[in-house]
Amino acid sequence: MTSPAEDAAPAWPAGSGPLFLGVRHHGPGSARAVRAALDAASPLAVLIEGPPEGDALVSLAGDPQMRPPVALLAHAVDDPGRAAFWPLADFSPEWVAIRWALAHDVPVRFIDLPATHSLAFTEGDGEGDGRPDGETDPDDGGAGTDLDPEARVQALRIDPLAVLAEAAGYDDAERWWEDVVEHRAAADDPFAPFAAVGEAMGALREEYGDGGHRRDLVREAYMRLQLRSARKEFGDDRVAVVCGAWHVPALGARTTATADRALLKGLPKVKSEMTWVPWTHHRLARHSGYGAGIDSPGWYGHLFGAPDRPVERWMTKVAGLLREEDQPISSAHVIEAVRLAETLATMRGRPLAGLTETTDAIRAVMCDGSDVPLGLIRDRLIVGDVLGEVPDSAPAVPLQRDLTRLQRSLRLKPEALERELELDLRKETDAGRGRMLHRLRLLGIGWGEASAGRGSTGTFRETWRLRWEPELYVRVAEAGVWGTTVHSAATAKAESRAVSATALSDVTALAEQCLLAELTDALPVVMSALADRAALDADVGHLAQALPALARSLRYGDVRSTDTAALGEVASGLAERICVGLPPACAALDADGAAEMRGHLDGVHAAIGLLPDAPDRPAGDLAGRWGAVLRKLAARDTVPGVIRGRSARLLLDDGRLPEDEAARLMGLALSPGAPPADAAAWIEGFVGGASGGGMLLVHDERLLALVDTWLTGVPAGSFTDVLPLLRRTFSAYEPGVRRTLGELVRRGPAGGGPRPDRPEAGIPGFGTGIDESRADAVLPVLRLLLGGPPPVGHDNDNDNDNDHAGVAR
């Protein structure tokens, strides 16, 4: 049912020529005005600023599965990375015009420059349009391309809205547009606003010129040609044109078809394809790249969708969001916030409370003056986390179709809001999800980012942070050159990377990726490349950097039941070469080189612990050789202190170095004859980092006493040199560990503390030895926990008694 005002609305007068509806892209006020004007004029055809390749896809806008925001995506067939988007929201005037035409069975056509030409523009073609890549000013634009932003900023075009706002006495163009368009009540004459906007733009173009940008001139020439064709087909006054307000004067200008065709002569071309893709509000809010350049799509969507009382409805949405976050928001808060917003609008001379007024009211009434909750409101409501949907019938590259199939079968729907996904690889569905995400990462489609999980650190668990971005559709199109399915494309790309890789670390990382993604067909090629690179690379640092990835690959291969025998042979060979070459490589290193080598030392040590023993060698042979290498490094004076200290610590942790020997090595490293800087480096290697060195000092009073005695004897001139190193070492400890160490040092020898000359002395709270009888009482409980058999000669009742005794003790 229409209102009396709408019933009395005048029709578009005959003989007036085409109906030009100059709009602001993604403006809800413009969208409402376009709908009202189309209802009044009832044109026989609707022409819309956009790529003509979209004509074949426009009918999909009426599909029930189509849910904006969406975008037309065009990409070059031979270079999918060269792409452009034309985003549309439900409050976009173009989308409203499309839906109106489909609902009234009226032909709708796009009349802007074809994507086959716009994608081919380069810097030499004078592509610059005065804005960064993809950015849209309030009255124009809407497409983002992959052209270099620096190539496009050749001359600055005026911002027409800023000029009009300044003429009206506003210092904010956005606020002016809201007051005169977005918050404007329905007019008696639906065509009057567009006539006024067209007149204003004509005056601006007369004053400032048309900008002279080649692409704009070419676009307008093409649109005029399409308009002439439509006028001949449907009649002069039966065609409606929806375009950026800036173009209205140019489309109505008196020019000849010959002159327009001359501008289009010789345009570059590329073969292109086009489809619909889902878009997000976050992308609409971005001012560069593929964004559409509006700050508050969620707010605009609310204004367009609210039938009445938009401020009250908005405050209710905000209250609901805050309540979901356990904030105590009542109805009284909503009422007071509405009153304050309306009062602010009156004081500021605005026809209706806008986003600025509502935000100020929310901050004061609902957030107690804090901006912290406003960040959540902006992200969830003002911008919004909406992800559009497109129907299955939309064209797509084969790889995209296979990815969509996988997403459905694995029940992993793309979402605009970032979320964390925990996978248990022992479950078939989770294992399939992990394979798909790893394959996509190998293809450069960064839907998921692996992260450290909160749960188990076992190899059967993975944690991912997922967020789907619209430009990933471009990445999928680019990856389509490798294959038609995710599996085949990932396999082909892995093989290609293996052949072209030059660094050993790159090939080992690729081998790990192949195992994680279960690309068994690519592994032979990768393993062959790995063996070749490993045989030719003589740099111990490169070998040490590559080994951990191979060890992890073997470990992941076990949980995924992958044959890793060939990988194990390569890894064992690398480990042996490292054992031979590491001692000479550690001699005469500077501080930076020593720090880097210490990292390699930790990585190799952990990797060797994961490597299986070769069948032609006795068990433990590789681990024994590595232990001998660590002993050499710990005892050599030519090796930097940080490496000697780290080697001693690794031996101590593995039980290969007695505590007395560790204390002796520390005593030598911290002797008065040792340079203070070298001694501090030894301490950093022995007890630094996240290796539990603080607890080692807490429980071994001899080592703590050695450090304390050395530190108090450092000469004053050298103390300032070693202080930063020591501070870095001890600041990494947990606060409780640092507090305990400070208490032990404070007590000192006078409080019964340990002394180098009396290592058996204890301090209050610490025993001088191990109470073996109390320790034995815990063994039955440990057997139950670990699932081991009960000791011979013990029955269950005795075990239970011992369990209780052990717990009591």
PDB file of C-alpha atoms in Angstrom, residues 12-255:
ATOM      1  CA  TRP A  12       8.376  11.787 -15.341  1.00  0.00           C
ATOM      2  CA  PRO A  13       7.205  14.360 -17.896  1.00  0.00           C
ATOM      3  CA  ALA A  14       7.117  13.254 -21.508  1.00  0.00           C
ATOM      4  CA  GLY A  15       9.786  14.766 -23.729  1.00  0.00           C
ATOM      5  CA  SER A  16      12.161  15.416 -20.839  1.00  0.00           C
ATOM      6  CA  GLY A  17      14.717  12.931 -22.093  1.00  0.00           C
ATOM      7  CA  PRO A  18      16.386  10.197 -20.003  1.00  0.00           C
ATOM      8  CA  LEU A  19      15.897  10.186 -16.226  1.00  0.00           C
ATOM      9  CA  PHE A  20      19.358  10.774 -14.728  1.00  0.00           C
ATOM     10  CA  LEU A  21      19.579   9.545 -11.146  1.00  0.00           C
ATOM     11  CA  GLY A  22      22.905  10.843  -9.866  1.00  0.00           C
ATOM     12  CA  VAL A  23      23.744   8.997  -6.650  1.00  0.00           C
ATOM     13  CA  ARG A  24      26.303   8.533  -4.009  1.00  0.00           C
ATOM     14  CA  HIS A  25      27.490   4.962  -4.156  1.00  0.00           C
ATOM     15  CA  HIS A  26      26.481   3.001  -1.036  1.00  0.00           C
ATOM     16  CA  GLY A  27      24.271   5.809   0.231  1.00  0.00           C
ATOM     17  CA  PRO A  28      21.008   4.653   1.880  1.00  0.00           C
ATOM     18  CA  GLY A  29      19.357   8.013   1.221  1.00  0.00           C
ATOM     19  CA  SER A  30      20.260   7.769  -2.450  1.00  0.00           C
ATOM     20  CA  ALA A  31      18.961   4.195  -2.517  1.00  0.00           C
ATOM     21  CA  ARG A  32      15.587   5.224  -1.101  1.00  0.00           C
ATOM     22  CA  ALA A  33      15.381   8.148  -3.530  1.00  0.00           C
ATOM     23  CA  VAL A  34      16.219   5.896  -6.494  1.00  0.00           C
ATOM     24  CA  ARG A  35      13.469   3.472  -5.549  1.00  0.00           C
ATOM     25  CA  ALA A  36      10.939   6.291  -5.207  1.00  0.00           C
ATOM     26  CA  ALA A  37      11.968   7.825  -8.561  1.00  0.00           C
ATOM     27  CA  LEU A  38      11.756   4.502 -10.376  1.00  0.00           C
ATOM     28  CA  ASP A  39       8.349   3.807  -8.899  1.00  0.00           C
ATOM     29  CA  ALA A  40       7.159   7.210 -10.128  1.00  0.00           C
ATOM     30  CA  ALA A  41       8.758   7.140 -13.589  1.00  0.00           C
ATOM     31  CA  SER A  42       8.205   3.438 -14.455  1.00  0.00           C
ATOM     32  CA  PRO A  43      10.958   3.432 -17.123  1.00  0.00           C
ATOM     33  CA  LEU A  44      11.112   0.809 -19.839  1.00  0.00           C
ATOM     34  CA  ALA A  45      14.838   0.208 -19.221  1.00  0.00           C
ATOM     35  CA  VAL A  46      17.324   0.833 -16.400  1.00  0.00           C
ATOM     36  CA  LEU A  47      20.948   1.610 -17.183  1.00  0.00           C
ATOM     37  CA  ILE A  48      23.495   1.311 -14.360  1.00  0.00           C
ATOM     38  CA  GLU A  49      27.102   2.399 -14.040  1.00  0.00           C
ATOM     39  CA  GLY A  50      28.992  -0.886 -14.058  1.00  0.00           C
ATOM     40  CA  PRO A  51      30.845  -3.326 -16.361  1.00  0.00           C
ATOM     41  CA  PRO A  52      28.711  -4.638 -19.253  1.00  0.00           C
ATOM     42  CA  GLU A  53      30.081  -8.151 -18.694  1.00  0.00           C
ATOM     43  CA  GLY A  54      27.776  -8.204 -15.692  1.00  0.00           C
ATOM     44  CA  ASP A  55      24.669  -8.175 -17.900  1.00  0.00           C
ATOM     45  CA  ALA A  56      24.800 -11.959 -18.170  1.00  0.00           C
ATOM     46  CA  LEU A  57      24.909 -12.240 -14.371  1.00  0.00           C
ATOM     47  CA  VAL A  58      22.398  -9.592 -13.371  1.00  0.00           C
ATOM     48  CA  SER A  59      19.486 -12.044 -13.221  1.00  0.00           C
ATOM     49  CA  LEU A  60      21.205 -13.815 -10.326  1.00  0.00           C
ATOM     50  CA  ALA A  61      20.516 -10.754  -8.180  1.00  0.00           C
ATOM     51  CA  GLY A  62      16.929 -12.002  -7.935  1.00  0.00           C
ATOM     52  CA  ASP A  63      17.948 -15.473  -6.767  1.00  0.00           C
ATOM     53  CA  PRO A  64      16.751 -16.248  -3.203  1.00  0.00           C
ATOM     54  CA  GLN A  65      20.259 -17.442  -2.349  1.00  0.00           C
ATOM     55  CA  MET A  66      21.772 -14.047  -3.216  1.00  0.00           C
ATOM     56  CA  ARG A  67      22.334 -12.031  -0.060  1.00  0.00           C
ATOM     57  CA  PRO A  68      24.286  -8.758  -0.166  1.00  0.00           C
ATOM     58  CA  PRO A  69      26.871  -7.496   0.392  1.00  0.00           C
ATOM     59  CA  VAL A  70      28.177  -9.031  -2.804  1.00  0.00           C
ATOM     60  CA  ALA A  71      30.480  -7.859  -5.559  1.00  0.00           C
ATOM     61  CA  LEU A  72      31.026  -8.375  -9.236  1.00  0.00           C
ATOM     62  CA  LEU A  73      34.522  -9.784  -9.640  1.00  0.00           C
ATOM     63  CA  ALA A  74      36.330  -9.439 -12.953  1.00  0.00           C
ATOM     64  CA  HIS A  75      39.777 -10.857 -13.535  1.00  0.00           C
ATOM     65  CA  ALA A  76      42.095 -11.282 -16.480  1.00  0.00           C
ATOM     66  CA  VAL A  77      42.091 -14.866 -17.701  1.00  0.00           C
ATOM     67  CA  ASP A  78      45.831 -14.962 -18.344  1.00  0.00           C
ATOM     68  CA  ASP A  79      46.681 -13.016 -15.178  1.00  0.00           C
ATOM     69  CA  PRO A  80      44.054 -13.689 -12.467  1.00  0.00           C
ATOM     70  CA  GLY A  81      45.905 -11.410 -10.065  1.00  0.00           C
ATOM     71  CA  ARG A  82      44.806  -8.461 -12.235  1.00  0.00           C
ATOM     72  CA  ALA A  83      41.281  -8.118 -10.911  1.00  0.00           C
ATOM     73  CA  ALA A  84      38.619  -5.604 -10.009  1.00  0.00           C
ATOM     74  CA  PHE A  85      35.600  -5.613  -7.715  1.00  0.00           C
ATOM     75  CA  TRP A  86      32.320  -3.715  -7.947  1.00  0.00           C
ATOM     76  CA  PRO A  87      30.850  -4.127  -4.447  1.00  0.00           C
ATOM     77  CA  LEU A  88      27.128  -3.729  -3.752  1.00  0.00           C
ATOM     78  CA  ALA A  89      25.284  -3.655  -0.435  1.00  0.00           C
ATOM     79  CA  ASP A  90      21.560  -3.852   0.158  1.00  0.00           C
ATOM     80  CA  PHE A  91      21.638  -0.071   0.660  1.00  0.00           C
ATOM     81  CA  SER A  92      23.513   0.607  -2.595  1.00  0.00           C
ATOM     82  CA  PRO A  93      21.433   2.586  -5.138  1.00  0.00           C
ATOM     83  CA  GLU A  94      22.668   0.321  -7.931  1.00  0.00           C
ATOM     84  CA  TRP A  95      21.483  -2.793  -6.069  1.00  0.00           C
ATOM     85  CA  VAL A  96      18.090  -1.202  -5.424  1.00  0.00           C
ATOM     86  CA  ALA A  97      17.799  -0.339  -9.126  1.00  0.00           C
ATOM     87  CA  ILE A  98      18.713  -3.885 -10.158  1.00  0.00           C
ATOM     88  CA  ARG A  99      16.165  -5.418  -7.809  1.00  0.00           C
ATOM     89  CA  TRP A 100      13.485  -2.949  -8.950  1.00  0.00           C
ATOM     90  CA  ALA A 101      14.089  -3.802 -12.596  1.00  0.00           C
ATOM     91  CA  LEU A 102      13.968  -7.549 -11.953  1.00  0.00           C
ATOM     92  CA  ALA A 103      10.803  -7.207  -9.889  1.00  0.00           C
ATOM     93  CA  HIS A 104       9.093  -5.176 -12.644  1.00  0.00           C
ATOM     94  CA  ASP A 105      10.449  -7.301 -15.507  1.00  0.00           C
ATOM     95  CA  VAL A 106      12.289  -4.313 -16.960  1.00  0.00           C
ATOM     96  CA  PRO A 107      15.578  -4.746 -18.885  1.00  0.00           C
ATOM     97  CA  VAL A 108      18.593  -3.696 -16.829  1.00  0.00           C
ATOM     98  CA  ARG A 109      22.025  -3.110 -18.373  1.00  0.00           C
ATOM     99  CA  PHE A 110      25.468  -2.021 -17.224  1.00  0.00           C
ATOM    100  CA  ILE A 111      26.890   0.812 -19.312  1.00  0.00           C
ATOM    101  CA  ASP A 112      30.327   1.603 -17.867  1.00  0.00           C
ATOM    102  CA  LEU A 113      33.597   0.790 -19.620  1.00  0.00           C
ATOM    103  CA  PRO A 114      33.921  -3.004 -20.069  1.00  0.00           C
ATOM    104  CA  ALA A 115      36.209  -4.820 -17.685  1.00  0.00           C
ATOM    105  CA  THR A 116      38.164  -6.148 -20.641  1.00  0.00           C
ATOM    106  CA  HIS A 117      39.431  -2.568 -21.121  1.00  0.00           C
ATOM    107  CA  SER A 118      39.556  -1.336 -17.516  1.00  0.00           C
ATOM    108  CA  LEU A 119      41.684  -4.322 -16.461  1.00  0.00           C
ATOM    109  CA  ALA A 120      44.119  -3.551 -19.275  1.00  0.00           C
ATOM    110  CA  PHE A 121      44.808   0.035 -18.232  1.00  0.00           C
ATOM    111  CA  THR A 122      48.397   0.641 -17.129  1.00  0.00           C
ATOM    112  CA  GLU A 123      50.407   3.611 -15.940  1.00  0.00           C
ATOM    113  CA  GLY A 124      51.294   4.484 -19.488  1.00  0.00           C
ATOM    114  CA  ASP A 125      47.617   4.630 -20.410  1.00  0.00           C
ATOM    115  CA  GLY A 126      46.987   7.477 -18.008  1.00  0.00           C
ATOM    116  CA  GLU A 127      44.926   5.399 -15.626  1.00  0.00           C
ATOM    117  CA  GLY A 128      45.252   7.772 -12.677  1.00  0.00           C
ATOM    118  CA  ASP A 129      41.903   8.916 -11.378  1.00  0.00           C
ATOM    119  CA  GLY A 130      42.991  10.918  -8.383  1.00  0.00           C
ATOM    120  CA  ARG A 131      42.404   8.237  -5.758  1.00  0.00           C
ATOM    121  CA  PRO A 132      44.421   5.365  -4.320  1.00  0.00           C
ATOM    122  CA  ASP A 133      43.790   1.867  -5.598  1.00  0.00           C
ATOM    123  CA  GLY A 134      40.137   1.022  -5.343  1.00  0.00           C
ATOM    124  CA  GLU A 135      39.177   3.983  -3.185  1.00  0.00           C
ATOM    125  CA  THR A 136      35.833   5.598  -3.918  1.00  0.00           C
ATOM    126  CA  ASP A 137      34.959   9.140  -3.165  1.00  0.00           C
ATOM    127  CA  PRO A 138      31.373   9.938  -2.118  1.00  0.00           C
ATOM    128  CA  ASP A 139      30.044  10.516  -5.613  1.00  0.00           C
ATOM    129  CA  ASP A 140      32.045   8.167  -7.781  1.00  0.00           C
ATOM    130  CA  GLY A 141      33.987   4.940  -8.109  1.00  0.00           C
ATOM    131  CA  GLY A 142      33.276   1.537  -6.709  1.00  0.00           C
ATOM    132  CA  ALA A 143      35.841  -0.663  -8.423  1.00  0.00           C
ATOM    133  CA  GLY A 144      39.260  -1.601  -7.172  1.00  0.00           C
ATOM    134  CA  THR A 145      42.010  -2.826  -9.445  1.00  0.00           C
ATOM    135  CA  ASP A 146      45.446  -4.221  -8.861  1.00  0.00           C
ATOM    136  CA  LEU A 147      47.191  -1.226 -10.386  1.00  0.00           C
ATOM    137  CA  ASP A 148      49.978   0.443  -8.459  1.00  0.00           C
ATOM    138  CA  PRO A 149      48.449   3.204  -6.293  1.00  0.00           C
ATOM    139  CA  GLU A 150      51.344   5.498  -7.130  1.00  0.00           C
ATOM    140  CA  ALA A 151      50.539   5.111 -10.825  1.00  0.00           C
ATOM    141  CA  ARG A 152      46.979   6.234 -10.307  1.00  0.00           C
ATOM    142  CA  VAL A 153      47.589   9.413  -8.326  1.00  0.00           C
ATOM    143  CA  GLN A 154      48.562  11.633 -11.244  1.00  0.00           C
ATOM    144  CA  ALA A 155      46.415  14.645 -10.457  1.00  0.00           C
ATOM    145  CA  LEU A 156      44.032  15.415  -7.635  1.00  0.00           C
ATOM    146  CA  ARG A 157      40.386  15.717  -8.493  1.00  0.00           C
ATOM    147  CA  ILE A 158      38.224  17.867  -6.267  1.00  0.00           C
ATOM    148  CA  ASP A 159      35.907  16.226  -3.782  1.00  0.00           C
ATOM    149  CA  PRO A 160      32.528  17.586  -4.951  1.00  0.00           C
ATOM    150  CA  LEU A 161      30.809  16.779  -1.679  1.00  0.00           C
ATOM    151  CA  ALA A 162      33.458  18.660   0.271  1.00  0.00           C
ATOM    152  CA  VAL A 163      32.951  21.716  -1.937  1.00  0.00           C
ATOM    153  CA  LEU A 164      29.170  21.603  -1.555  1.00  0.00           C
ATOM    154  CA  ALA A 165      29.445  21.038   2.192  1.00  0.00           C
ATOM    155  CA  GLU A 166      31.775  24.000   2.556  1.00  0.00           C
ATOM    156  CA  ALA A 167      29.361  26.173   0.576  1.00  0.00           C
ATOM    157  CA  ALA A 168      26.599  25.123   2.979  1.00  0.00           C
ATOM    158  CA  GLY A 169      28.712  26.061   5.999  1.00  0.00           C
ATOM    159  CA  TYR A 170      29.751  22.513   6.992  1.00  0.00           C
ATOM    160  CA  ASP A 171      33.294  21.487   7.793  1.00  0.00           C
ATOM    161  CA  ASP A 172      32.459  17.783   7.419  1.00  0.00           C
ATOM    162  CA  ALA A 173      31.264  16.525   4.019  1.00  0.00           C
ATOM    163  CA  GLU A 174      29.991  13.280   5.519  1.00  0.00           C
ATOM    164  CA  ARG A 175      27.790  15.124   8.023  1.00  0.00           C
ATOM    165  CA  TRP A 176      26.460  17.473   5.317  1.00  0.00           C
ATOM    166  CA  TRP A 177      25.477  14.564   3.098  1.00  0.00           C
ATOM    167  CA  GLU A 178      23.701  12.853   5.974  1.00  0.00           C
ATOM    168  CA  ASP A 179      21.724  16.010   6.775  1.00  0.00           C
ATOM    169  CA  VAL A 180      20.599  16.826   3.230  1.00  0.00           C
ATOM    170  CA  VAL A 181      20.177  13.299   1.814  1.00  0.00           C
ATOM    171  CA  GLU A 182      20.399  10.405   4.253  1.00  0.00           C
ATOM    172  CA  HIS A 183      18.131  11.986   6.878  1.00  0.00           C
ATOM    173  CA  ARG A 184      15.846  13.724   4.403  1.00  0.00           C
ATOM    174  CA  ALA A 185      12.159  12.888   4.633  1.00  0.00           C
ATOM    175  CA  ALA A 186      10.372  11.633   1.527  1.00  0.00           C
ATOM    176  CA  ALA A 187       9.881  14.493  -0.912  1.00  0.00           C
ATOM    177  CA  ASP A 188       6.639  15.284  -2.704  1.00  0.00           C
ATOM    178  CA  ASP A 189       8.556  15.330  -5.975  1.00  0.00           C
ATOM    179  CA  PRO A 190      10.786  12.207  -6.191  1.00  0.00           C
ATOM    180  CA  PHE A 191      12.758  13.727  -9.076  1.00  0.00           C
ATOM    181  CA  ALA A 192      13.610  17.041  -7.395  1.00  0.00           C
ATOM    182  CA  PRO A 193      16.609  15.775  -5.389  1.00  0.00           C
ATOM    183  CA  PHE A 194      18.265  14.355  -8.500  1.00  0.00           C
ATOM    184  CA  ALA A 195      17.663  17.544 -10.453  1.00  0.00           C
ATOM    185  CA  ALA A 196      19.279  19.546  -7.663  1.00  0.00           C
ATOM    186  CA  VAL A 197      22.269  17.206  -7.428  1.00  0.00           C
ATOM    187  CA  GLY A 198      22.734  17.244 -11.203  1.00  0.00           C
ATOM    188  CA  GLU A 199      22.618  21.032 -11.267  1.00  0.00           C
ATOM    189  CA  ALA A 200      25.157  21.254  -8.446  1.00  0.00           C
ATOM    190  CA  MET A 201      27.524  18.856 -10.202  1.00  0.00           C
ATOM    191  CA  GLY A 202      27.184  20.788 -13.436  1.00  0.00           C
ATOM    192  CA  ALA A 203      28.181  23.992 -11.665  1.00  0.00           C
ATOM    193  CA  LEU A 204      31.171  22.258 -10.085  1.00  0.00           C
ATOM    194  CA  ARG A 205      32.359  20.856 -13.419  1.00  0.00           C
ATOM    195  CA  GLU A 206      32.034  24.280 -15.003  1.00  0.00           C
ATOM    196  CA  GLU A 207      34.069  25.804 -12.176  1.00  0.00           C
ATOM    197  CA  TYR A 208      36.719  23.117 -11.768  1.00  0.00           C
ATOM    198  CA  GLY A 209      36.617  21.314 -15.109  1.00  0.00           C
ATOM    199  CA  ASP A 210      36.016  17.645 -15.734  1.00  0.00           C
ATOM    200  CA  GLY A 211      39.381  16.596 -14.331  1.00  0.00           C
ATOM    201  CA  GLY A 212      40.859  15.627 -17.697  1.00  0.00           C
ATOM    202  CA  HIS A 213      41.601  12.081 -16.549  1.00  0.00           C
ATOM    203  CA  ARG A 214      41.727   9.836 -19.542  1.00  0.00           C
ATOM    204  CA  ARG A 215      39.918   6.949 -17.972  1.00  0.00           C
ATOM    205  CA  ASP A 216      37.022   9.137 -16.801  1.00  0.00           C
ATOM    206  CA  LEU A 217      36.710  10.706 -20.246  1.00  0.00           C
ATOM    207  CA  VAL A 218      36.768   7.270 -21.867  1.00  0.00           C
ATOM    208  CA  ARG A 219      34.234   5.882 -19.410  1.00  0.00           C
ATOM    209  CA  GLU A 220      31.835   8.761 -20.002  1.00  0.00           C
ATOM    210  CA  ALA A 221      32.201   8.446 -23.768  1.00  0.00           C
ATOM    211  CA  TYR A 222      31.339   4.743 -23.576  1.00  0.00           C
ATOM    212  CA  MET A 223      28.350   5.444 -21.322  1.00  0.00           C
ATOM    213  CA  ARG A 224      27.051   8.062 -23.748  1.00  0.00           C
ATOM    214  CA  LEU A 225      27.234   5.554 -26.603  1.00  0.00           C
ATOM    215  CA  GLN A 226      25.288   2.978 -24.586  1.00  0.00           C
ATOM    216  CA  LEU A 227      22.749   5.628 -23.623  1.00  0.00           C
ATOM    217  CA  ARG A 228      22.208   6.598 -27.276  1.00  0.00           C
ATOM    218  CA  SER A 229      21.593   2.966 -28.154  1.00  0.00           C
ATOM    219  CA  ALA A 230      19.058   2.550 -25.349  1.00  0.00           C
ATOM    220  CA  ARG A 231      17.233   5.763 -26.275  1.00  0.00           C
ATOM    221  CA  LYS A 232      16.791   4.528 -29.837  1.00  0.00           C
ATOM    222  CA  GLU A 233      15.498   1.195 -28.572  1.00  0.00           C
ATOM    223  CA  PHE A 234      13.175   2.323 -25.780  1.00  0.00           C
ATOM    224  CA  GLY A 235      12.519   6.022 -26.384  1.00  0.00           C
ATOM    225  CA  ASP A 236      14.114   9.231 -25.137  1.00  0.00           C
ATOM    226  CA  ASP A 237      12.079   9.642 -21.971  1.00  0.00           C
ATOM    227  CA  ARG A 238      11.618   5.956 -21.042  1.00  0.00           C
ATOM    228  CA  VAL A 239      15.184   5.246 -19.922  1.00  0.00           C
ATOM    229  CA  ALA A 240      16.506   5.705 -16.365  1.00  0.00           C
ATOM    230  CA  VAL A 241      20.261   6.042 -15.759  1.00  0.00           C
ATOM    231  CA  VAL A 242      21.702   5.311 -12.288  1.00  0.00           C
ATOM    232  CA  CYS A 243      25.266   6.602 -12.055  1.00  0.00           C
ATOM    233  CA  GLY A 244      27.650   8.542  -9.864  1.00  0.00           C
ATOM    234  CA  ALA A 245      26.439  12.108  -9.468  1.00  0.00           C
ATOM    235  CA  TRP A 246      29.700  13.454 -10.904  1.00  0.00           C
ATOM    236  CA  HIS A 247      28.944  11.864 -14.292  1.00  0.00           C
ATOM    237  CA  VAL A 248      25.439  13.291 -14.754  1.00  0.00           C
ATOM    238  CA  PRO A 249      26.514  16.520 -16.527  1.00  0.00           C
ATOM    239  CA  ALA A 250      28.817  14.558 -18.848  1.00  0.00           C
ATOM    240  CA  LEU A 251      26.136  12.017 -19.793  1.00  0.00           C
ATOM    241  CA  GLY A 252      23.691  14.776 -20.608  1.00  0.00           C
ATOM    242  CA  ALA A 253      26.210  16.790 -22.613  1.00  0.00           C
ATOM    243  CA  ARG A 254      25.688  17.335 -26.346  1.00  0.00           C
ATOM    244  CA  THR A 255      28.416  15.375 -28.075  1.00  0.00           C
TER     245      THR A 255
END
